[in-house]
């Protein structure tokens, strides 16, 4: 059950994280339980619990998150390719109720994902 928003505590620096990018709209940090050699989470500072709660007003923010993903993929050496994943709700495996984009790379990826 998704209740506690641990990412808000990371944004507010109440708990530590290995931050790789921060600006006024978003934060990116290494996942504590990496599923690939590079596994970074890119999150908006605005609280949007699930992907299906995005609205028209969030369009620019969503574009920004993607452009940060492009920048980080380059900085983190993912020139051979990377995967972006957003899990929406428990049925898709979402465990933290704060919109986040997984940036995964550094190993071969299979398709379809499990
Ligand atoms: P989800 O399953 O919701 O799509 O992804 C949540 C991700 O957050 C998981 O990959 C999990 O390992 C990561 N995570 C959960 N708690 C923490 C934490 O306190 N710090 C960091 N860095 N990652 C976390």
Short mmCIF file of C-alpha atoms and ligand atoms in Angstrom, two decimals:
data_model
loop_
_atom_site.label_atom_id
_atom_site.label_comp_id
_atom_site.label_asym_id
_atom_site.label_seq_id
_atom_site.Cartn_x
_atom_site.Cartn_y
_atom_site.Cartn_z
CA UNK A 1 0.00 0.00 0.00
CA UNK A 2 1.43 3.39 -0.97
CA UNK A 3 1.20 5.88 1.85
CA UNK A 4 4.56 7.28 2.96
CA UNK A 5 6.22 9.67 0.51
CA UNK A 6 9.90 9.05 1.17
CA UNK A 7 10.89 11.09 -1.90
CA UNK A 8 9.47 14.24 -0.32
CA UNK A 9 11.83 13.64 2.61
CA UNK A 10 14.73 13.36 0.11
CA UNK A 11 13.65 16.63 -1.57
CA UNK A 12 13.53 18.30 1.83
CA UNK A 13 16.95 16.79 2.74
CA UNK A 14 15.50 15.04 5.76
CA UNK A 15 17.06 11.79 4.57
CA UNK A 16 20.23 11.46 2.48
CA UNK A 17 20.51 10.45 -1.16
CA UNK A 18 23.28 10.37 -3.75
CA UNK A 19 22.07 13.37 -5.73
CA UNK A 20 23.28 13.74 -9.32
CA UNK A 21 21.15 16.72 -10.36
CA UNK A 22 19.03 19.37 -8.68
CA UNK A 23 17.26 22.47 -9.95
CA UNK A 24 14.16 24.44 -9.04
CA UNK A 25 11.81 21.89 -10.60
CA UNK A 26 13.37 18.47 -10.09
CA UNK A 27 15.85 16.25 -8.30
CA UNK A 28 17.73 13.18 -9.55
CA UNK A 29 19.51 10.66 -7.35
CA UNK A 30 20.81 7.09 -7.44
CA UNK A 31 18.27 4.38 -6.58
CA UNK A 32 19.04 2.72 -3.24
CA UNK A 33 18.36 -0.71 -4.78
CA UNK A 34 19.82 -0.46 -8.31
CA UNK A 35 18.50 -2.75 -11.03
CA UNK A 36 21.29 -1.86 -13.46
CA UNK A 37 24.83 -0.46 -13.22
CA UNK A 38 23.24 2.98 -13.63
CA UNK A 39 19.85 3.40 -11.96
CA UNK A 40 18.85 6.98 -11.27
CA UNK A 41 15.46 8.31 -10.21
CA UNK A 42 14.34 11.65 -11.66
CA UNK A 43 11.53 13.24 -9.70
CA UNK A 44 9.61 16.52 -9.85
CA UNK A 45 9.67 18.65 -6.71
CA UNK A 46 5.94 19.14 -7.23
CA UNK A 47 4.02 16.33 -5.57
CA UNK A 48 2.19 14.34 -8.24
CA UNK A 49 1.43 10.95 -6.66
CA UNK A 50 0.85 8.92 -9.81
CA UNK A 51 1.43 9.31 -13.54
CA UNK A 52 -2.31 9.32 -14.27
CA UNK A 53 -2.68 12.46 -12.15
CA UNK A 54 -0.63 14.51 -14.61
CA UNK A 55 -2.53 17.42 -16.13
CA UNK A 56 -2.11 19.71 -19.10
CA UNK A 57 -0.38 22.19 -16.79
CA UNK A 58 2.39 19.64 -16.13
CA UNK A 59 3.43 19.38 -19.78
CA UNK A 60 6.48 21.63 -19.49
CA UNK A 61 7.55 19.94 -16.25
CA UNK A 62 7.32 16.52 -17.88
CA UNK A 63 9.39 17.76 -20.82
CA UNK A 64 11.96 19.10 -18.37
CA UNK A 65 12.25 15.70 -16.63
CA UNK A 66 12.92 14.09 -20.01
CA UNK A 67 15.58 16.65 -20.93
CA UNK A 68 17.30 16.05 -17.57
CA UNK A 69 17.22 12.33 -18.38
CA UNK A 70 18.99 13.04 -21.68
CA UNK A 71 21.63 15.13 -19.91
CA UNK A 72 22.21 12.55 -17.17
CA UNK A 73 22.34 9.66 -19.64
CA UNK A 74 25.17 11.46 -21.40
CA UNK A 75 26.96 12.39 -18.17
CA UNK A 76 26.65 8.86 -16.78
CA UNK A 77 28.06 7.20 -19.88
CA UNK A 78 24.90 5.68 -21.34
CA UNK A 79 25.76 6.40 -24.97
CA UNK A 80 25.00 2.78 -25.92
CA UNK A 81 21.40 3.21 -24.81
CA UNK A 82 19.17 3.50 -21.78
CA UNK A 83 15.66 2.82 -20.61
CA UNK A 84 13.18 5.20 -18.98
CA UNK A 85 10.46 3.61 -16.86
CA UNK A 86 7.47 5.08 -15.04
CA UNK A 87 5.46 2.66 -12.94
CA UNK A 88 1.88 3.87 -12.43
CA UNK A 89 0.10 2.52 -9.34
CA UNK A 90 0.58 -0.72 -7.43
CA UNK A 91 -0.56 -2.88 -10.34
CA UNK A 92 2.50 -1.76 -12.28
CA UNK A 93 4.86 -2.04 -9.31
CA UNK A 94 4.80 1.56 -8.06
CA UNK A 95 5.82 1.65 -4.39
CA UNK A 96 6.46 5.35 -3.73
CA UNK A 97 3.49 7.71 -4.27
CA UNK A 98 5.50 10.49 -5.90
CA UNK A 99 5.89 10.53 -9.67
CA UNK A 100 9.36 9.32 -10.66
CA UNK A 101 11.17 8.31 -13.79
CA UNK A 102 13.68 5.45 -13.60
CA UNK A 103 16.77 5.99 -15.78
CA UNK A 104 18.39 2.59 -16.27
CA UNK A 105 21.48 1.67 -18.26
CA UNK A 106 24.90 0.10 -18.35
CA UNK A 107 23.71 -3.40 -19.23
CA UNK A 108 21.75 -5.13 -22.00
CA UNK A 109 17.99 -4.78 -21.57
CA UNK A 110 15.39 -7.37 -22.47
CA UNK A 111 11.93 -6.75 -23.87
CA UNK A 112 9.19 -7.09 -22.76
CA UNK A 113 9.96 -6.20 -19.13
CA UNK A 114 8.48 -8.46 -16.46
P1 LIG B 1 8.73 2.29 -7.95
O1 LIG B 1 8.73 0.84 -7.57
O2 LIG B 1 7.76 3.08 -7.08
O3 LIG B 1 8.55 2.56 -9.40
O4 LIG B 1 10.18 2.81 -7.63
C1 LIG B 1 10.58 3.24 -6.36
C2 LIG B 1 12.07 3.15 -6.33
O5 LIG B 1 12.53 3.91 -5.24
C3 LIG B 1 12.62 1.74 -6.13
O6 LIG B 1 13.46 1.39 -7.22
C4 LIG B 1 13.35 1.81 -4.80
O7 LIG B 1 14.53 1.04 -4.80
C5 LIG B 1 13.63 3.29 -4.67
N1 LIG B 1 13.71 3.78 -3.30
C6 LIG B 1 12.81 3.53 -2.31
N2 LIG B 1 13.18 4.16 -1.18
C7 LIG B 1 14.34 4.82 -1.47
C8 LIG B 1 15.20 5.66 -0.71
O8 LIG B 1 14.99 5.94 0.47
N3 LIG B 1 16.29 6.17 -1.34
C9 LIG B 1 16.56 5.90 -2.66
N4 LIG B 1 17.66 6.45 -3.17
N5 LIG B 1 15.76 5.11 -3.41
C10 LIG B 1 14.67 4.58 -2.82
#
